[in-house]
């Protein structure tokens, strides 16, 4: 799991995407912070050989009320030596009264936060699925190893039977056809062993591919599975308790709930777009006064202005269509959330029943295996005493192989069922990689 979370290109790509998403949120969080700009230009006239230089600095500040404040300060230098100077300061405030007013001013920031929450949950869900895939692939690899061991054991038993048959044949107590049957069983078991080893190689290759590009290039013979994964058993709780746990922990449920909230904000935005644009505009800017200076030049100063600005879209059909789409989107999001809640309830119940059945199956398969082993031992003793045939012994061997295969599958069906129950209750990360709990995820 550590290799998969650190080396897998898919995981690393999702981490890079998550980093970009966090940067997008950080930019959106600055919506109500002042923005600054600086500019300038210079022009030179060929006829007068004079130049005009302009330097301007500005600041724009959007308020939570929806108002936008703009402050610009510029300086103009004229003449060859820049002797004539003009300094101007302009302040302008635009306050929306209908469209874009205080009720929707924070809507973009709210959408950005909801979107980031969705992205974070989807990233967590991807990590959860990656961990679950590694755990299941590990169990698959353990199963094929067990099948290879069973095939080796069956081959050894066939060879032991052949030794007994050869001794009985030399003593004249066994027909040649019985000896040929034992040799045929050995050939069949050798073929089965080769098939199991080939299947084991493919399953282990799949596990290595989940662990990143370096591990994917390693030979499967170098993969040592050890004693097995620790037993992460699910607490023996009633179904309603597990369902409550799933409703609190499932990432896809939280994403669906956030999708409903996003759909509601889309309706609010669509309603806002239908409103006319009515703005209160106020400003302070330089003006020329009617009085003259002693040199006969008009005096300059600052004047205050205030007024209303009105804009309305006459073609209402596109705006109504946008609102209708938003309402449909909300209805679909609510339906999807309802269906998902029902599906989660069914998944939890089914996974819990599967786990209980897997435990019962493991117990019954163990009993069947013990009986098959006893039967083979009895048939082998009867064969040595001359009271059985190789065909009866072969049938007992086949029954034992089937019982061993069923028992091996039943043994690994329990941890698989546990993983499935952990998945449907949203407990994969908490069970297997608690250091990646929600509070520690970016």
Short mmCIF file of C-alpha atoms in Angstrom, two decimals:
data_model
loop_
_atom_site.label_atom_id
_atom_site.label_comp_id
_atom_site.label_asym_id
_atom_site.label_seq_id
_atom_site.Cartn_x
_atom_site.Cartn_y
_atom_site.Cartn_z
CA UNK A 1 0.00 0.00 0.00
CA UNK A 2 2.87 2.35 0.75
CA UNK A 3 4.41 1.65 -2.66
CA UNK A 4 1.08 2.19 -4.41
CA UNK A 5 0.39 5.50 -2.64
CA UNK A 6 3.93 6.80 -3.17
CA UNK A 7 4.99 5.40 -6.56
CA UNK A 8 1.85 4.87 -8.64
CA UNK A 9 1.66 7.36 -11.50
CA UNK A 10 -2.13 7.49 -11.19
CA UNK A 11 -1.89 8.47 -7.51
CA UNK A 12 0.87 10.99 -8.16
CA UNK A 13 -1.16 12.53 -11.01
CA UNK A 14 -4.17 12.88 -8.71
CA UNK A 15 -1.92 14.55 -6.13
CA UNK A 16 -0.74 17.07 -8.74
CA UNK A 17 -4.34 17.75 -9.75
CA UNK A 18 -5.26 18.27 -6.10
CA UNK A 19 -2.45 20.78 -5.73
CA UNK A 20 -3.80 22.79 -8.67
CA UNK A 21 -7.30 22.64 -7.23
CA UNK A 22 -6.08 24.06 -3.94
CA UNK A 23 -4.39 26.90 -5.81
CA UNK A 24 -7.67 27.65 -7.58
CA UNK A 25 -9.44 27.89 -4.23
CA UNK A 26 -6.70 30.11 -2.82
CA UNK A 27 -7.19 32.50 -5.76
CA UNK A 28 -10.97 32.45 -5.28
CA UNK A 29 -10.51 33.27 -1.58
CA UNK A 30 -8.93 36.61 -2.58
CA UNK A 31 -12.14 37.82 -4.26
CA UNK A 32 -12.78 40.46 -1.57
CA UNK A 33 -9.17 41.57 -1.29
CA UNK A 34 -7.91 44.68 -3.14
CA UNK A 35 -6.28 44.14 -6.53
CA UNK A 36 -3.51 46.47 -7.68
CA UNK A 37 -2.27 47.48 -11.09
CA UNK A 38 0.50 49.66 -12.47
CA UNK A 39 0.90 50.98 -16.00
CA UNK A 40 2.50 53.70 -18.06
CA UNK A 41 3.24 54.98 -21.54
CA UNK A 42 5.44 57.54 -23.31
CA UNK A 43 4.82 59.38 -26.57
CA UNK A 44 7.13 61.71 -28.49
CA UNK A 45 6.07 64.13 -31.18
CA UNK A 46 8.40 64.46 -34.19
CA UNK A 47 7.12 67.98 -35.02
CA UNK A 48 7.38 69.59 -31.60
CA UNK A 49 10.14 67.32 -30.34
CA UNK A 50 8.30 67.10 -27.06
CA UNK A 51 7.21 64.05 -25.15
CA UNK A 52 4.28 63.07 -22.98
CA UNK A 53 4.80 60.44 -20.26
CA UNK A 54 1.98 58.93 -18.22
CA UNK A 55 2.28 56.75 -15.14
CA UNK A 56 -0.83 55.35 -13.49
CA UNK A 57 -1.42 53.17 -10.43
CA UNK A 58 -4.79 51.73 -9.62
CA UNK A 59 -6.59 49.63 -7.05
CA UNK A 60 -9.87 47.74 -7.37
CA UNK A 61 -11.69 46.42 -4.33
CA UNK A 62 -14.81 44.30 -4.40
CA UNK A 63 -16.91 44.41 -1.26
CA UNK A 64 -19.21 41.79 0.26
CA UNK A 65 -22.14 44.11 -0.55
CA UNK A 66 -21.41 43.63 -4.24
CA UNK A 67 -19.95 47.12 -4.58
CA UNK A 68 -16.78 47.71 -6.55
CA UNK A 69 -14.42 50.50 -5.50
CA UNK A 70 -11.85 51.80 -8.00
CA UNK A 71 -9.09 54.21 -7.11
CA UNK A 72 -6.76 55.48 -9.83
CA UNK A 73 -3.87 57.90 -9.45
CA UNK A 74 -2.02 59.09 -12.54
CA UNK A 75 0.74 61.56 -13.30
CA UNK A 76 1.33 63.16 -16.69
CA UNK A 77 4.68 64.77 -17.60
CA UNK A 78 4.81 67.05 -20.61
CA UNK A 79 7.66 68.85 -22.32
CA UNK A 80 11.17 67.93 -23.30
CA UNK A 81 12.38 68.06 -19.72
CA UNK A 82 9.16 66.96 -18.10
CA UNK A 83 8.66 70.40 -16.65
CA UNK A 84 4.87 70.46 -16.87
CA UNK A 85 3.22 68.00 -14.58
CA UNK A 86 -0.38 67.03 -13.93
CA UNK A 87 -1.43 64.78 -11.03
CA UNK A 88 -4.90 63.26 -11.02
CA UNK A 89 -6.76 61.05 -8.57
CA UNK A 90 -10.07 59.38 -9.44
CA UNK A 91 -12.29 57.48 -7.03
CA UNK A 92 -15.28 55.55 -8.32
CA UNK A 93 -17.80 53.37 -6.46
CA UNK A 94 -20.42 51.18 -8.17
CA UNK A 95 -23.04 49.54 -5.94
CA UNK A 96 -25.44 47.07 -7.63
CA UNK A 97 -28.97 47.43 -6.29
CA UNK A 98 -30.65 44.48 -8.03
CA UNK A 99 -28.52 42.22 -10.19
CA UNK A 100 -25.29 41.39 -8.38
CA UNK A 101 -26.34 42.87 -5.03
CA UNK A 102 -25.26 41.70 -1.57
CA UNK A 103 -27.42 38.55 -1.65
CA UNK A 104 -25.35 37.03 -4.48
CA UNK A 105 -22.05 38.85 -4.08
CA UNK A 106 -20.44 35.85 -2.34
CA UNK A 107 -21.96 33.27 -4.69
CA UNK A 108 -18.78 32.74 -6.73
CA UNK A 109 -16.73 32.20 -3.59
CA UNK A 110 -19.33 29.78 -2.22
CA UNK A 111 -19.27 27.82 -5.48
CA UNK A 112 -15.48 27.68 -5.37
CA UNK A 113 -15.54 26.30 -1.83
CA UNK A 114 -18.20 23.72 -2.67
CA UNK A 115 -16.27 22.66 -5.77
CA UNK A 116 -13.07 22.31 -3.76
CA UNK A 117 -14.92 20.18 -1.19
CA UNK A 118 -16.14 17.93 -4.03
CA UNK A 119 -12.61 17.67 -5.44
CA UNK A 120 -11.22 16.80 -2.02
CA UNK A 121 -13.79 14.05 -1.50
CA UNK A 122 -13.15 12.63 -4.96
CA UNK A 123 -9.41 12.60 -4.25
CA UNK A 124 -10.08 10.77 -0.97
CA UNK A 125 -12.35 8.31 -2.77
CA UNK A 126 -9.64 7.64 -5.36
CA UNK A 127 -7.12 6.86 -2.61
CA UNK A 128 -9.67 4.60 -0.92
CA UNK A 129 -10.28 2.67 -4.14
CA UNK A 130 -6.52 2.39 -4.70
CA UNK A 131 -6.00 0.91 -1.23
CA UNK A 132 -8.94 -1.48 -1.70
CA UNK A 133 -7.55 -2.59 -5.07
CA UNK A 134 -4.16 -3.35 -3.50
CA UNK A 135 -5.74 -5.32 -0.64
CA UNK A 136 -7.92 -7.37 -3.01
CA UNK A 137 -5.01 -7.97 -5.39
CA UNK A 138 -2.93 -9.14 -2.44
CA UNK A 139 -5.65 -11.60 -1.43
CA UNK A 140 -5.86 -12.81 -5.04
CA UNK A 141 -2.10 -13.39 -5.02
CA UNK A 142 -2.34 -15.29 -1.75
CA UNK A 143 -5.11 -17.42 -3.23
CA UNK A 144 -3.13 -18.41 -6.32
CA UNK A 145 -0.17 -19.22 -4.07
CA UNK A 146 -2.45 -21.50 -2.07
CA UNK A 147 -3.68 -23.11 -5.29
CA UNK A 148 -0.09 -23.74 -6.40
CA UNK A 149 0.64 -25.34 -3.01
CA UNK A 150 -2.42 -27.55 -3.38
CA UNK A 151 -1.34 -28.57 -6.88
CA UNK A 152 2.14 -29.47 -5.53
CA UNK A 153 0.54 -31.47 -2.72
CA UNK A 154 -1.73 -33.31 -5.14
CA UNK A 155 1.25 -34.19 -7.31
CA UNK A 156 3.15 -35.50 -4.29
CA UNK A 157 0.18 -37.61 -3.24
CA UNK A 158 -0.13 -39.04 -6.77
CA UNK A 159 3.52 -40.05 -6.74
CA UNK A 160 3.11 -41.68 -3.34
CA UNK A 161 0.15 -43.65 -4.69
CA UNK A 162 2.21 -44.69 -7.69
CA UNK A 163 4.93 -46.05 -5.39
CA UNK A 164 2.33 -48.08 -3.51
CA UNK A 165 0.82 -49.34 -6.78
CA UNK A 166 4.21 -50.35 -8.14
CA UNK A 167 4.90 -52.36 -4.99
CA UNK A 168 1.50 -54.04 -5.26
CA UNK A 169 2.03 -54.70 -8.97
CA UNK A 170 5.38 -56.37 -8.35
CA UNK A 171 3.72 -58.50 -5.70
CA UNK A 172 1.08 -59.54 -8.23
CA UNK A 173 -1.74 -57.96 -6.24
CA UNK A 174 -2.55 -55.17 -8.73
CA UNK A 175 -3.52 -55.19 -12.37
CA UNK A 176 -1.52 -53.22 -14.94
CA UNK A 177 -4.51 -51.03 -15.78
CA UNK A 178 -4.54 -49.78 -12.17
CA UNK A 179 -0.87 -48.91 -12.48
CA UNK A 180 -1.58 -46.96 -15.68
CA UNK A 181 -4.37 -45.07 -13.89
CA UNK A 182 -1.90 -43.88 -11.24
CA UNK A 183 0.55 -42.75 -13.93
CA UNK A 184 -2.28 -40.93 -15.70
CA UNK A 185 -3.16 -39.12 -12.45
CA UNK A 186 0.46 -37.96 -12.12
CA UNK A 187 0.41 -36.54 -15.66
CA UNK A 188 -2.87 -34.74 -14.95
CA UNK A 189 -1.52 -33.25 -11.73
CA UNK A 190 1.69 -32.09 -13.44
CA UNK A 191 -0.41 -30.29 -16.05
CA UNK A 192 -2.60 -28.76 -13.33
CA UNK A 193 0.51 -27.53 -11.49
CA UNK A 194 1.85 -25.85 -14.64
CA UNK A 195 -1.51 -24.15 -15.20
CA UNK A 196 -1.70 -22.91 -11.61
CA UNK A 197 1.83 -21.48 -11.79
CA UNK A 198 1.00 -19.67 -15.02
CA UNK A 199 -2.19 -18.25 -13.47
CA UNK A 200 -0.25 -17.21 -10.36
CA UNK A 201 2.23 -15.29 -12.50
CA UNK A 202 -0.58 -13.29 -14.15
CA UNK A 203 -2.27 -12.47 -10.83
CA UNK A 204 0.98 -11.39 -9.19
CA UNK A 205 1.81 -9.26 -12.22
CA UNK A 206 -1.47 -7.41 -11.69
CA UNK A 207 -0.52 -6.75 -8.06
CA UNK A 208 2.90 -5.45 -9.05
CA UNK A 209 1.37 -3.10 -11.61
CA UNK A 210 -0.63 -1.45 -8.84
CA UNK A 211 2.55 -0.67 -6.92
CA UNK A 212 4.07 1.74 -9.43
CA UNK A 213 6.35 1.55 -12.47
CA UNK A 214 9.42 0.28 -10.60
CA UNK A 215 7.58 -2.64 -9.03
CA UNK A 216 5.75 -3.36 -12.29
CA UNK A 217 9.08 -4.15 -13.98
CA UNK A 218 10.18 -6.61 -11.28
CA UNK A 219 9.95 -10.38 -11.93
CA UNK A 220 7.02 -11.99 -10.17
CA UNK A 221 9.42 -14.52 -8.65
CA UNK A 222 10.78 -11.70 -6.46
CA UNK A 223 7.36 -11.00 -4.96
CA UNK A 224 7.18 -12.45 -1.46
CA UNK A 225 3.74 -12.16 0.10
CA UNK A 226 4.76 -13.02 3.65
CA UNK A 227 2.36 -14.36 6.25
CA UNK A 228 -0.57 -12.26 5.07
CA UNK A 229 -2.23 -8.96 5.82
CA UNK A 230 -3.30 -8.15 9.38
CA UNK A 231 -6.85 -9.11 10.27
CA UNK A 232 -8.93 -5.92 9.86
CA UNK A 233 -12.21 -7.36 11.03
CA UNK A 234 -15.36 -5.30 10.89
CA UNK A 235 -16.99 -4.70 14.29
CA UNK A 236 -19.94 -7.01 14.87
CA UNK A 237 -22.59 -4.30 14.74
CA UNK A 238 -26.22 -4.40 13.60
CA UNK A 239 -27.04 -3.41 10.07
CA UNK A 240 -28.59 -0.06 11.02
CA UNK A 241 -25.38 0.95 12.83
CA UNK A 242 -23.26 0.07 9.79
CA UNK A 243 -25.68 1.98 7.56
CA UNK A 244 -25.35 5.06 9.77
CA UNK A 245 -21.58 4.69 9.54
CA UNK A 246 -21.80 4.52 5.75
CA UNK A 247 -23.99 7.63 5.59
CA UNK A 248 -21.41 9.52 7.64
CA UNK A 249 -18.31 8.23 5.84
CA UNK A 250 -19.12 7.47 2.19
CA UNK A 251 -17.38 10.01 -0.06
CA UNK A 252 -19.84 9.56 -2.92
CA UNK A 253 -22.77 10.37 -0.62
CA UNK A 254 -21.07 13.57 0.51
CA UNK A 255 -20.32 14.46 -3.12
CA UNK A 256 -23.97 13.92 -4.04
CA UNK A 257 -25.08 16.16 -1.17
CA UNK A 258 -22.67 18.88 -2.27
CA UNK A 259 -23.96 18.51 -5.84
CA UNK A 260 -27.44 19.40 -4.55
CA UNK A 261 -26.02 22.52 -2.90
CA UNK A 262 -24.21 23.47 -6.11
CA UNK A 263 -27.45 23.02 -8.05
CA UNK A 264 -29.23 25.36 -5.62
CA UNK A 265 -26.57 28.02 -6.05
CA UNK A 266 -26.98 27.64 -9.82
CA UNK A 267 -30.69 28.48 -9.44
CA UNK A 268 -29.81 31.52 -7.36
CA UNK A 269 -27.34 32.64 -10.00
CA UNK A 270 -29.88 32.11 -12.80
CA UNK A 271 -32.48 34.17 -10.94
CA UNK A 272 -29.92 36.90 -10.43
CA UNK A 273 -29.16 36.97 -14.16
CA UNK A 274 -32.84 37.69 -14.91
CA UNK A 275 -32.80 40.88 -12.85
CA UNK A 276 -32.13 44.25 -14.49
CA UNK A 277 -28.81 45.92 -13.81
CA UNK A 278 -29.45 48.93 -11.58
CA UNK A 279 -26.29 50.46 -10.13
CA UNK A 280 -25.70 53.36 -7.83
CA UNK A 281 -22.60 55.11 -9.16
CA UNK A 282 -20.63 57.67 -7.16
CA UNK A 283 -17.23 59.19 -7.76
CA UNK A 284 -14.68 61.86 -7.12
CA UNK A 285 -12.69 63.14 -10.10
CA UNK A 286 -10.74 66.24 -11.22
CA UNK A 287 -12.84 69.08 -12.72
CA UNK A 288 -12.16 72.54 -14.13
CA UNK A 289 -13.79 75.35 -12.15
CA UNK A 290 -15.22 78.46 -13.81
CA UNK A 291 -12.89 80.77 -11.84
CA UNK A 292 -9.63 81.89 -13.40
CA UNK A 293 -6.26 82.18 -11.76
CA UNK A 294 -4.22 85.43 -11.82
CA UNK A 295 -2.55 84.07 -14.94
CA UNK A 296 -5.93 83.67 -16.68
CA UNK A 297 -6.01 79.86 -16.43
CA UNK A 298 -9.07 77.99 -15.21
CA UNK A 299 -8.75 76.67 -11.71
CA UNK A 300 -8.84 72.89 -11.22
CA UNK A 301 -10.24 70.91 -8.33
CA UNK A 302 -12.25 67.84 -7.47
CA UNK A 303 -15.92 67.26 -7.97
CA UNK A 304 -18.28 64.70 -6.50
CA UNK A 305 -20.83 62.94 -8.70
CA UNK A 306 -23.64 60.48 -7.93
CA UNK A 307 -26.19 58.82 -10.14
CA UNK A 308 -28.03 55.72 -11.25
CA UNK A 309 -27.20 53.42 -14.14
CA UNK A 310 -29.81 51.09 -15.62
CA UNK A 311 -29.43 48.19 -18.07
CA UNK A 312 -32.04 45.56 -18.93
CA UNK A 313 -31.98 42.63 -21.34
CA UNK A 314 -35.09 42.60 -23.48
CA UNK A 315 -34.59 39.07 -24.84
CA UNK A 316 -35.68 37.05 -21.80
CA UNK A 317 -35.86 33.61 -23.43
CA UNK A 318 -32.15 32.66 -22.92
CA UNK A 319 -32.32 33.78 -19.29
CA UNK A 320 -35.48 31.76 -18.67
CA UNK A 321 -33.85 28.74 -20.34
CA UNK A 322 -30.85 29.11 -18.01
CA UNK A 323 -33.17 29.13 -14.99
CA UNK A 324 -35.08 26.10 -16.29
CA UNK A 325 -31.83 24.20 -16.76
CA UNK A 326 -30.79 25.04 -13.22
CA UNK A 327 -34.10 23.76 -11.85
CA UNK A 328 -33.81 20.55 -13.86
CA UNK A 329 -30.25 20.16 -12.59
CA UNK A 330 -31.46 20.49 -9.01
CA UNK A 331 -34.21 17.92 -9.53
CA UNK A 332 -31.77 15.44 -11.07
CA UNK A 333 -29.25 16.00 -8.28
CA UNK A 334 -31.93 15.36 -5.63
CA UNK A 335 -33.10 12.21 -7.42
CA UNK A 336 -29.54 10.95 -7.73
CA UNK A 337 -28.97 11.53 -4.01
CA UNK A 338 -32.15 9.62 -3.13
CA UNK A 339 -31.20 6.72 -5.41
CA UNK A 340 -27.67 6.64 -4.02
CA UNK A 341 -28.93 6.50 -0.44
CA UNK A 342 -31.14 3.55 -1.35
CA UNK A 343 -28.23 1.87 -3.15
CA UNK A 344 -25.94 2.37 -0.14
CA UNK A 345 -28.52 0.77 2.14
CA UNK A 346 -28.77 -2.23 -0.20
CA UNK A 347 -24.99 -2.46 -0.53
CA UNK A 348 -24.45 -2.44 3.22
CA UNK A 349 -27.08 -5.14 3.75
CA UNK A 350 -25.72 -7.28 0.93
CA UNK A 351 -22.10 -6.91 2.07
CA UNK A 352 -23.03 -7.82 5.64
CA UNK A 353 -24.90 -10.93 4.49
CA UNK A 354 -21.97 -11.89 2.25
CA UNK A 355 -19.56 -11.63 5.17
CA UNK A 356 -21.76 -13.80 7.39
CA UNK A 357 -22.13 -16.36 4.61
CA UNK A 358 -18.38 -16.35 3.96
CA UNK A 359 -17.70 -17.17 7.60
CA UNK A 360 -20.27 -20.00 7.53
CA UNK A 361 -18.86 -21.26 4.23
CA UNK A 362 -15.34 -21.29 5.70
CA UNK A 363 -16.53 -23.41 8.63
CA UNK A 364 -18.43 -25.88 6.44
CA UNK A 365 -15.58 -26.11 3.92
CA UNK A 366 -13.18 -26.94 6.74
CA UNK A 367 -15.43 -29.76 7.87
CA UNK A 368 -15.73 -31.09 4.30
CA UNK A 369 -11.95 -30.97 3.90
CA UNK A 370 -11.41 -32.97 7.07
CA UNK A 371 -13.84 -35.64 5.84
CA UNK A 372 -12.18 -35.79 2.40
CA UNK A 373 -8.77 -36.27 4.04
CA UNK A 374 -10.18 -39.09 6.19
CA UNK A 375 -11.70 -40.71 3.11
CA UNK A 376 -8.41 -40.63 1.22
CA UNK A 377 -6.58 -42.13 4.18
CA UNK A 378 -9.12 -44.95 4.40
CA UNK A 379 -8.90 -45.68 0.65
CA UNK A 380 -5.11 -45.71 0.79
CA UNK A 381 -5.12 -48.23 3.64
CA UNK A 382 -7.69 -50.37 1.81
CA UNK A 383 -5.52 -50.28 -1.31
CA UNK A 384 -2.50 -51.49 0.63
CA UNK A 385 -4.62 -54.29 2.04
CA UNK A 386 -5.86 -55.20 -1.42
CA UNK A 387 -9.47 -54.27 -0.67
CA UNK A 388 -9.66 -51.22 -2.97
CA UNK A 389 -8.70 -50.17 -6.48
CA UNK A 390 -6.76 -47.28 -7.93
CA UNK A 391 -9.97 -45.98 -9.48
CA UNK A 392 -11.59 -45.70 -6.04
CA UNK A 393 -8.41 -44.10 -4.73
CA UNK A 394 -8.35 -41.69 -7.67
CA UNK A 395 -11.95 -40.72 -6.93
CA UNK A 396 -10.97 -40.03 -3.30
CA UNK A 397 -8.02 -37.92 -4.49
CA UNK A 398 -10.29 -35.91 -6.80
CA UNK A 399 -12.74 -35.37 -3.95
CA UNK A 400 -9.88 -34.17 -1.74
CA UNK A 401 -8.62 -31.77 -4.42
CA UNK A 402 -12.09 -30.30 -4.80
CA UNK A 403 -12.44 -29.96 -1.03
CA UNK A 404 -9.02 -28.33 -0.78
CA UNK A 405 -9.88 -25.86 -3.54
CA UNK A 406 -13.22 -25.02 -1.94
CA UNK A 407 -11.58 -24.62 1.46
CA UNK A 408 -8.86 -22.34 0.06
CA UNK A 409 -11.48 -20.18 -1.66
CA UNK A 410 -13.58 -20.09 1.51
CA UNK A 411 -10.59 -19.06 3.60
CA UNK A 412 -9.92 -16.03 1.37
CA UNK A 413 -13.60 -15.23 0.81
CA UNK A 414 -13.80 -13.91 4.37
CA UNK A 415 -11.15 -11.17 4.03
CA UNK A 416 -12.57 -10.27 0.62
CA UNK A 417 -16.03 -9.89 2.14
CA UNK A 418 -14.54 -7.76 4.92
CA UNK A 419 -12.93 -5.44 2.38
CA UNK A 420 -16.21 -5.12 0.52
CA UNK A 421 -18.05 -4.23 3.73
CA UNK A 422 -15.33 -1.70 4.55
CA UNK A 423 -15.76 -0.19 1.08
CA UNK A 424 -19.52 0.19 1.27
CA UNK A 425 -19.30 1.70 4.77
CA UNK A 426 -16.51 4.11 3.79
CA UNK A 427 -13.96 2.64 6.21
CA UNK A 428 -11.13 1.59 3.88
CA UNK A 429 -8.78 4.46 4.75
CA UNK A 430 -9.61 4.30 8.46
CA UNK A 431 -8.94 0.56 8.56
CA UNK A 432 -5.85 0.28 6.36
CA UNK A 433 -4.11 3.66 6.27
CA UNK A 434 -5.38 5.69 9.27
CA UNK A 435 -2.71 8.31 8.62
CA UNK A 436 -4.77 9.29 5.57
CA UNK A 437 -7.91 10.08 7.56
CA UNK A 438 -10.02 13.01 6.23
CA UNK A 439 -8.45 15.61 8.51
CA UNK A 440 -4.97 14.93 7.13
CA UNK A 441 -5.92 14.91 3.43
CA UNK A 442 -5.27 18.09 1.42
#
